CSV table of C-alpha atoms in Angstrom, one decimal:
chain,number,residue,atom,x,y,z
A,1,UNK,CA,-41.2,47.2,-154.2
A,2,UNK,CA,-41.3,47.3,-150.8
A,3,UNK,CA,-38.4,43.8,-150.5
A,4,UNK,CA,-36.0,46.0,-152.5
A,5,UNK,CA,-36.8,49.3,-150.7
A,6,UNK,CA,-36.1,47.1,-147.3
A,7,UNK,CA,-32.2,45.9,-148.7
A,8,UNK,CA,-31.2,49.6,-149.8
A,9,UNK,CA,-32.2,50.8,-147.0
A,10,UNK,CA,-28.9,52.4,-145.3
A,11,UNK,CA,-28.6,51.0,-141.7
A,12,UNK,CA,-26.5,52.4,-139.1
A,13,UNK,CA,-24.2,51.5,-136.7
A,14,UNK,CA,-23.4,53.1,-132.9
A,15,UNK,CA,-20.6,52.2,-131.9
A,16,UNK,CA,-20.3,53.2,-127.6
A,17,UNK,CA,-18.5,52.2,-124.7
A,18,UNK,CA,-20.9,54.3,-122.6
A,19,UNK,CA,-24.7,55.1,-123.0
A,20,UNK,CA,-24.4,58.5,-122.0
A,21,UNK,CA,-27.1,61.4,-123.1
A,22,UNK,CA,-25.6,61.9,-126.4
A,23,UNK,CA,-25.8,58.1,-127.2
A,24,UNK,CA,-28.9,58.4,-126.5
A,25,UNK,CA,-30.3,61.3,-128.5
A,26,UNK,CA,-28.9,60.2,-131.7
A,27,UNK,CA,-30.6,56.4,-131.0
A,28,UNK,CA,-34.0,58.8,-130.5
A,29,UNK,CA,-33.0,60.7,-134.0
A,30,UNK,CA,-32.7,57.6,-135.7
A,31,UNK,CA,-35.7,55.9,-134.3
A,32,UNK,CA,-37.7,59.2,-135.4
A,33,UNK,CA,-36.4,59.1,-138.8
A,34,UNK,CA,-37.5,55.4,-139.4
A,35,UNK,CA,-33.6,54.6,-140.0
A,36,UNK,CA,-32.4,51.2,-138.4
A,37,UNK,CA,-30.1,51.9,-135.9
A,38,UNK,CA,-27.4,48.6,-134.6
A,39,UNK,CA,-26.1,49.7,-131.2
A,40,UNK,CA,-23.3,48.4,-130.3
A,41,UNK,CA,-20.9,48.1,-127.2
A,42,UNK,CA,-17.4,48.0,-128.1
A,43,UNK,CA,-16.6,46.6,-125.2
A,44,UNK,CA,-18.2,43.3,-126.6
A,45,UNK,CA,-16.2,43.4,-129.6
A,46,UNK,CA,-14.9,40.2,-130.4
A,47,UNK,CA,-14.1,40.6,-134.3
A,48,UNK,CA,-12.1,37.9,-136.1
A,49,UNK,CA,-10.0,40.0,-138.1
A,50,UNK,CA,-8.9,37.6,-141.3
A,51,UNK,CA,-13.3,37.2,-141.7
A,52,UNK,CA,-13.5,41.2,-142.2
A,53,UNK,CA,-17.2,40.7,-141.7
A,54,UNK,CA,-18.4,44.2,-141.2
A,55,UNK,CA,-22.4,43.1,-141.8
A,56,UNK,CA,-23.1,43.8,-138.0
A,57,UNK,CA,-21.6,47.4,-138.7
A,58,UNK,CA,-24.0,48.4,-141.4
A,59,UNK,CA,-23.5,51.3,-144.0
A,60,UNK,CA,-22.5,53.9,-142.3
A,61,UNK,CA,-20.7,54.0,-138.5
A,62,UNK,CA,-20.9,56.9,-135.9
A,63,UNK,CA,-18.1,55.8,-133.3
A,64,UNK,CA,-18.4,57.3,-130.1
A,65,UNK,CA,-15.9,55.3,-127.6
A,66,UNK,CA,-15.7,57.8,-124.6
A,67,UNK,CA,-11.5,55.4,-124.8
A,68,UNK,CA,-9.9,57.2,-127.4
A,69,UNK,CA,-7.3,54.4,-127.9
A,70,UNK,CA,-10.6,52.3,-128.4
A,71,UNK,CA,-12.3,54.3,-130.8
A,72,UNK,CA,-9.1,54.6,-132.7
A,73,UNK,CA,-8.6,51.3,-132.9
A,74,UNK,CA,-11.8,50.4,-133.9
A,75,UNK,CA,-11.8,53.4,-136.6
A,76,UNK,CA,-9.1,51.5,-138.3
A,77,UNK,CA,-10.7,48.4,-138.7
A,78,UNK,CA,-13.7,50.3,-139.8
A,79,UNK,CA,-11.3,52.1,-142.8
A,80,UNK,CA,-9.9,48.9,-143.3
A,81,UNK,CA,-13.4,47.6,-143.8
A,82,UNK,CA,-14.2,50.5,-146.2
A,83,UNK,CA,-17.4,51.7,-144.0
A,84,UNK,CA,-18.0,55.6,-143.7
A,85,UNK,CA,-17.0,56.3,-140.3
A,86,UNK,CA,-17.9,59.0,-138.2
A,87,UNK,CA,-14.9,59.8,-137.0
A,88,UNK,CA,-12.9,58.7,-140.1
A,89,UNK,CA,-9.4,57.2,-138.4
A,90,UNK,CA,-7.5,60.4,-140.0
A,91,UNK,CA,-9.0,62.7,-137.8
A,92,UNK,CA,-10.1,61.0,-135.2
A,93,UNK,CA,-5.6,60.1,-135.3
A,94,UNK,CA,-5.1,64.3,-135.3
A,95,UNK,CA,-8.1,65.2,-132.9
A,96,UNK,CA,-6.9,62.5,-130.1
A,97,UNK,CA,-3.1,64.2,-130.0
A,98,UNK,CA,-3.0,67.8,-128.7
A,99,UNK,CA,0.5,67.7,-130.8
A,100,UNK,CA,-1.0,66.2,-134.0
A,101,UNK,CA,-4.0,68.8,-133.8
A,102,UNK,CA,-1.4,71.9,-133.3
A,103,UNK,CA,0.3,70.9,-136.1
A,104,UNK,CA,-2.8,70.4,-138.7
A,105,UNK,CA,-3.3,74.4,-137.2
A,106,UNK,CA,0.1,75.4,-138.0
A,107,UNK,CA,-0.1,73.7,-141.6
A,108,UNK,CA,-3.2,75.8,-142.1
A,109,UNK,CA,-2.2,79.0,-140.4
A,110,UNK,CA,-4.6,78.8,-138.1
A,111,UNK,CA,-4.2,81.0,-135.3
A,112,UNK,CA,-3.0,79.0,-132.0
A,113,UNK,CA,-1.4,79.4,-129.1
A,114,UNK,CA,2.8,78.7,-129.1
A,115,UNK,CA,3.5,75.4,-128.1
A,116,UNK,CA,6.8,73.5,-127.5
A,117,UNK,CA,7.6,69.9,-127.6
A,118,UNK,CA,10.0,67.8,-125.4
A,119,UNK,CA,10.6,64.6,-124.1
A,120,UNK,CA,12.5,65.0,-120.8
A,121,UNK,CA,11.7,67.2,-118.0
A,122,UNK,CA,15.2,69.1,-118.2
A,123,UNK,CA,14.1,69.9,-121.9
A,124,UNK,CA,10.2,71.0,-121.2
A,125,UNK,CA,11.8,73.1,-118.3
A,126,UNK,CA,13.7,75.0,-120.9
A,127,UNK,CA,10.3,75.5,-123.6
A,128,UNK,CA,8.7,77.0,-119.9
A,129,UNK,CA,11.6,79.5,-119.7
A,130,UNK,CA,11.5,79.8,-123.3
A,131,UNK,CA,7.5,80.8,-123.3
A,132,UNK,CA,8.0,82.7,-120.1
A,133,UNK,CA,5.9,82.0,-116.9
A,134,UNK,CA,2.9,81.2,-116.6
A,135,UNK,CA,2.8,78.3,-118.8
A,136,UNK,CA,0.7,75.4,-119.4
A,137,UNK,CA,1.6,71.7,-119.5
A,138,UNK,CA,-0.7,69.5,-121.4
A,139,UNK,CA,-0.7,65.9,-121.8
A,140,UNK,CA,-0.9,65.2,-125.3
A,141,UNK,CA,-3.8,61.9,-124.9
A,142,UNK,CA,-6.9,63.0,-122.9
A,143,UNK,CA,-9.6,65.5,-122.1
A,144,UNK,CA,-12.0,67.2,-119.8
A,145,UNK,CA,-9.0,69.2,-118.2
A,146,UNK,CA,-7.4,66.3,-116.6
A,147,UNK,CA,-3.7,67.1,-115.4
A,148,UNK,CA,-3.7,70.3,-117.4
A,149,UNK,CA,-1.4,72.0,-115.2
A,150,UNK,CA,-0.4,75.8,-115.0
A,151,UNK,CA,3.2,76.2,-115.0
A,152,UNK,CA,3.2,79.0,-112.6
A,153,UNK,CA,7.2,79.8,-112.1
A,154,UNK,CA,10.1,77.6,-112.3
A,155,UNK,CA,10.3,75.9,-108.8
A,156,UNK,CA,6.3,74.7,-109.3
A,157,UNK,CA,7.4,73.7,-113.2
A,158,UNK,CA,10.2,71.4,-111.9
A,159,UNK,CA,7.7,70.0,-109.0
A,160,UNK,CA,5.1,68.9,-111.6
A,161,UNK,CA,7.4,68.0,-114.0
A,162,UNK,CA,9.2,65.8,-111.4
A,163,UNK,CA,5.7,64.3,-110.7
A,164,UNK,CA,4.8,63.9,-114.5
A,165,UNK,CA,7.9,61.7,-114.6
A,166,UNK,CA,6.6,59.3,-112.2
A,167,UNK,CA,3.8,58.2,-114.2
A,168,UNK,CA,4.1,54.7,-115.9
A,169,UNK,CA,2.1,55.6,-118.9
A,170,UNK,CA,4.2,57.0,-121.8
A,171,UNK,CA,1.9,59.6,-122.8
A,172,UNK,CA,2.5,61.8,-119.7
A,173,UNK,CA,6.3,61.3,-120.9
A,174,UNK,CA,5.4,63.2,-123.8
A,175,UNK,CA,5.7,67.1,-122.5
A,176,UNK,CA,3.3,69.5,-124.8
A,177,UNK,CA,4.2,73.0,-123.4
A,178,UNK,CA,1.9,76.0,-124.2
A,179,UNK,CA,2.0,79.8,-123.4
A,180,UNK,CA,-0.5,80.8,-121.1
A,181,UNK,CA,-3.1,83.1,-123.4
A,182,UNK,CA,-4.6,85.8,-121.6
A,183,UNK,CA,-8.5,85.8,-122.1
A,184,UNK,CA,-11.3,86.1,-120.0
A,185,UNK,CA,-11.9,83.1,-117.7
A,186,UNK,CA,-14.4,81.8,-120.7
A,187,UNK,CA,-13.9,80.1,-124.3
A,188,UNK,CA,-15.8,79.2,-127.2
A,189,UNK,CA,-16.9,75.6,-128.2
A,190,UNK,CA,-18.7,75.4,-131.8
A,191,UNK,CA,-19.9,71.9,-132.9
A,192,UNK,CA,-19.5,71.1,-136.5
A,193,UNK,CA,-21.5,69.1,-138.6
A,194,UNK,CA,-20.2,68.4,-142.1
A,195,UNK,CA,-19.7,71.9,-143.5
A,196,UNK,CA,-21.9,74.1,-140.8
A,197,UNK,CA,-21.6,74.9,-137.5
A,198,UNK,CA,-24.9,74.0,-136.1
A,199,UNK,CA,-24.5,75.3,-132.1
A,200,UNK,CA,-22.1,76.8,-129.9
A,201,UNK,CA,-21.6,77.8,-126.5
A,202,UNK,CA,-19.2,79.8,-124.2
A,203,UNK,CA,-17.9,77.8,-121.3
A,204,UNK,CA,-17.5,79.6,-118.3
A,205,UNK,CA,-14.9,78.3,-115.7
A,206,UNK,CA,-16.1,77.5,-112.2
A,207,UNK,CA,-14.7,79.9,-109.7
A,208,UNK,CA,-12.7,77.6,-108.6
A,209,UNK,CA,-10.9,76.1,-111.5
A,210,UNK,CA,-9.3,78.3,-114.3
A,211,UNK,CA,-9.8,75.1,-116.2
A,212,UNK,CA,-13.0,76.4,-118.6
A,213,UNK,CA,-14.1,72.7,-119.1
A,214,UNK,CA,-17.6,71.2,-118.4
A,215,UNK,CA,-16.2,68.2,-116.6
A,216,UNK,CA,-14.2,70.5,-114.6
A,217,UNK,CA,-17.4,72.2,-113.3
A,218,UNK,CA,-17.6,74.3,-116.0
A,219,UNK,CA,-20.6,76.3,-117.2
A,220,UNK,CA,-22.8,76.5,-120.9
A,221,UNK,CA,-23.9,79.9,-121.9
A,222,UNK,CA,-25.8,80.4,-125.1
A,223,UNK,CA,-23.9,81.4,-127.7
A,224,UNK,CA,-25.1,83.2,-130.8
A,225,UNK,CA,-23.4,81.7,-134.1
A,226,UNK,CA,-21.6,84.7,-135.1
A,227,UNK,CA,-19.3,84.8,-138.9
A,228,UNK,CA,-16.1,85.9,-136.9
A,229,UNK,CA,-15.8,82.3,-135.0
A,230,UNK,CA,-17.9,80.4,-137.6
A,231,UNK,CA,-15.5,80.8,-140.8
A,232,UNK,CA,-12.6,80.0,-137.6
A,233,UNK,CA,-14.2,77.0,-136.1
A,234,UNK,CA,-15.0,75.8,-140.0
A,235,UNK,CA,-11.2,75.9,-141.2
A,236,UNK,CA,-10.4,74.2,-137.5
A,237,UNK,CA,-12.8,71.4,-139.0
A,238,UNK,CA,-11.4,70.8,-142.2
A,239,UNK,CA,-7.5,71.4,-140.8
A,240,UNK,CA,-8.1,67.9,-138.9
A,241,UNK,CA,-10.5,65.9,-141.8
A,242,UNK,CA,-13.9,67.2,-141.1
A,243,UNK,CA,-16.5,65.3,-139.8
A,244,UNK,CA,-18.7,66.0,-136.6
A,245,UNK,CA,-16.2,67.8,-134.1
A,246,UNK,CA,-16.3,70.1,-131.0
A,247,UNK,CA,-13.8,73.1,-132.1
A,248,UNK,CA,-12.8,75.5,-129.1
A,249,UNK,CA,-11.5,78.8,-129.2
A,250,UNK,CA,-9.7,81.0,-127.3
A,251,UNK,CA,-10.5,84.8,-127.0
A,252,UNK,CA,-6.8,86.0,-126.9
A,253,UNK,CA,-5.6,89.6,-126.8
A,254,UNK,CA,-5.0,89.8,-131.0
A,255,UNK,CA,-8.3,88.2,-131.8
A,256,UNK,CA,-9.8,84.3,-131.4
A,257,UNK,CA,-7.3,81.2,-131.2
A,258,UNK,CA,-7.9,77.2,-131.8
A,259,UNK,CA,-6.3,75.5,-128.7
A,260,UNK,CA,-8.3,72.0,-129.7
A,261,UNK,CA,-11.2,70.2,-132.0
A,262,UNK,CA,-12.7,67.4,-130.2
A,263,UNK,CA,-13.6,64.5,-132.0
A,264,UNK,CA,-15.9,62.8,-129.8
A,265,UNK,CA,-17.8,66.0,-129.2
A,266,UNK,CA,-20.2,65.9,-126.0
A,267,UNK,CA,-22.7,68.1,-126.5
A,268,UNK,CA,-25.2,67.3,-123.1
A,269,UNK,CA,-24.1,71.0,-121.9
A,270,UNK,CA,-25.0,72.8,-125.3
A,271,UNK,CA,-28.1,70.8,-125.3
A,272,UNK,CA,-29.5,72.9,-122.2
A,273,UNK,CA,-28.8,76.1,-123.6
A,274,UNK,CA,-29.5,75.6,-127.5
A,275,UNK,CA,-32.7,74.5,-128.9
A,276,UNK,CA,-31.2,72.9,-132.3
A,277,UNK,CA,-31.4,69.2,-132.6
A,278,UNK,CA,-27.7,68.4,-132.5
A,279,UNK,CA,-28.2,64.5,-133.0
A,280,UNK,CA,-30.7,64.7,-135.6
A,281,UNK,CA,-28.1,66.9,-137.3
A,282,UNK,CA,-25.8,63.8,-136.4
A,283,UNK,CA,-27.7,61.5,-138.2
A,284,UNK,CA,-28.7,63.3,-141.3
A,285,UNK,CA,-25.4,63.7,-142.0
A,286,UNK,CA,-23.9,59.9,-141.3
A,287,UNK,CA,-26.8,59.3,-143.8
A,288,UNK,CA,-25.5,61.4,-146.5
A,289,UNK,CA,-22.2,59.8,-146.1
A,290,UNK,CA,-23.8,56.0,-147.0
A,291,UNK,CA,-22.3,55.3,-150.1
A,292,UNK,CA,-24.0,54.8,-153.0
B,1,UNK,CA,-36.9,47.9,-111.6
B,2,UNK,CA,-34.6,47.3,-108.8
B,3,UNK,CA,-30.8,45.8,-108.6
B,4,UNK,CA,-28.4,45.0,-105.9
B,5,UNK,CA,-25.2,46.9,-105.5
B,6,UNK,CA,-22.8,44.6,-105.7
B,7,UNK,CA,-20.4,46.7,-103.9
B,8,UNK,CA,-22.2,47.8,-100.6
B,9,UNK,CA,-25.7,45.2,-101.2
B,10,UNK,CA,-28.0,48.5,-101.4
B,11,UNK,CA,-31.2,48.0,-103.3
B,12,UNK,CA,-30.7,50.9,-106.4
B,13,UNK,CA,-34.0,51.9,-108.3
B,14,UNK,CA,-33.5,51.5,-111.6
B,15,UNK,CA,-35.6,53.5,-114.1
B,16,UNK,CA,-38.1,51.6,-116.5
B,17,UNK,CA,-36.7,53.7,-119.6
B,18,UNK,CA,-33.6,52.3,-118.6
B,19,UNK,CA,-31.6,50.8,-121.4
B,20,UNK,CA,-28.7,48.2,-121.6
B,21,UNK,CA,-24.8,49.8,-121.7
B,22,UNK,CA,-26.4,53.2,-119.4
B,23,UNK,CA,-24.8,54.1,-116.0
B,24,UNK,CA,-26.5,54.4,-112.8
B,25,UNK,CA,-25.1,55.2,-109.3
B,26,UNK,CA,-25.8,53.2,-106.3
B,27,UNK,CA,-27.4,55.8,-104.0
B,28,UNK,CA,-25.9,53.7,-100.7
B,29,UNK,CA,-22.0,54.3,-101.9
B,30,UNK,CA,-21.9,56.2,-104.8
B,31,UNK,CA,-20.6,53.3,-106.7
B,32,UNK,CA,-21.3,53.7,-110.5
B,33,UNK,CA,-23.4,50.4,-112.3
B,34,UNK,CA,-23.4,49.5,-115.8
B,35,UNK,CA,-26.8,47.9,-116.7
B,36,UNK,CA,-25.8,45.0,-118.9
B,37,UNK,CA,-29.3,43.1,-119.2
B,38,UNK,CA,-32.7,43.4,-119.0
B,39,UNK,CA,-35.3,40.7,-119.0
B,40,UNK,CA,-39.0,40.3,-118.1
B,41,UNK,CA,-38.6,43.5,-115.9
B,42,UNK,CA,-35.2,42.4,-113.9
B,43,UNK,CA,-32.2,43.8,-114.6
B,44,UNK,CA,-28.6,42.8,-114.1
B,45,UNK,CA,-25.8,45.4,-113.3
B,46,UNK,CA,-21.8,45.3,-112.7
B,47,UNK,CA,-19.7,47.9,-111.1
B,48,UNK,CA,-19.3,50.6,-114.4
B,49,UNK,CA,-15.3,50.6,-115.9
B,50,UNK,CA,-13.1,53.7,-114.1
B,51,UNK,CA,-11.8,56.9,-116.1
B,52,UNK,CA,-9.2,55.6,-118.0
B,53,UNK,CA,-6.8,58.5,-118.8
B,54,UNK,CA,-7.7,58.5,-122.4
B,55,UNK,CA,-11.3,58.9,-121.9
B,56,UNK,CA,-12.5,62.0,-123.0
B,57,UNK,CA,-13.9,63.8,-126.3
């Protein structure tokens, strides 16, 4: 009896490239529930793709690489191995590129800031002129507010675009220009696990920055979940394919707008302002995905 | 536990409950160090990866 139980006991894989508070919390939550967890450092993976040996990954994988491309490629491998993954390749891909996510929101009629796409600085200027100043230039791939620049007038826009052109990565030669939404100096971050908004916070921009990212010195403030943003967050999560997600919303003049959904959601800041066991919720959701 | 910073040779105190993959900072030079091995109370560190342009959530 015990032997059979041991064989059918679900085994959880956790792939990371940095052990942060979140990864430690997930390991603890799994152990607390008596689950076996394989912690795998992506930097140590050397996988023979021809054999498709999936044993080390377990029955379900929580993929939490801080490097987007590393995580995305692993998610594809896991998809081919038919291992349920949080998040799936499709969800990771859509969330990992702001352009893909914006189109997913538009498709599902989710309010989102007006956005233009261009491939040259000359056309990007036209986008900014169309939107009016100030507008915002964002890298399509990247996080933590990195290299997000306000285009305040034509002169500064041209200077920023000229600098962008000098960067070698092709990512920076895709110009994603967005309207600057008039909002209070904060946004809403809601963490969605499956079909549920489990916790939320306001992120207040630091006094010396307009961006609300905690990585830029923003401050997490406790926020009770209200039906107004709960419904929108769930809709946005569904639009990108669902999973464990961090939905970012702005309080615009005409109501809430979704500007981003994060696929490898960090909850270090949020854990200081909520009592919800987010890691526990993630582990339980993961176990629910194990194929019977 | 203790380790030596590969960058500036300072002594770095490592918490006992540290796990492989965790990042500690050198108190002298600020270099981020990754824990790569823990054996019988001794710990090996290496200079951690620097933030890439695709890093994030």
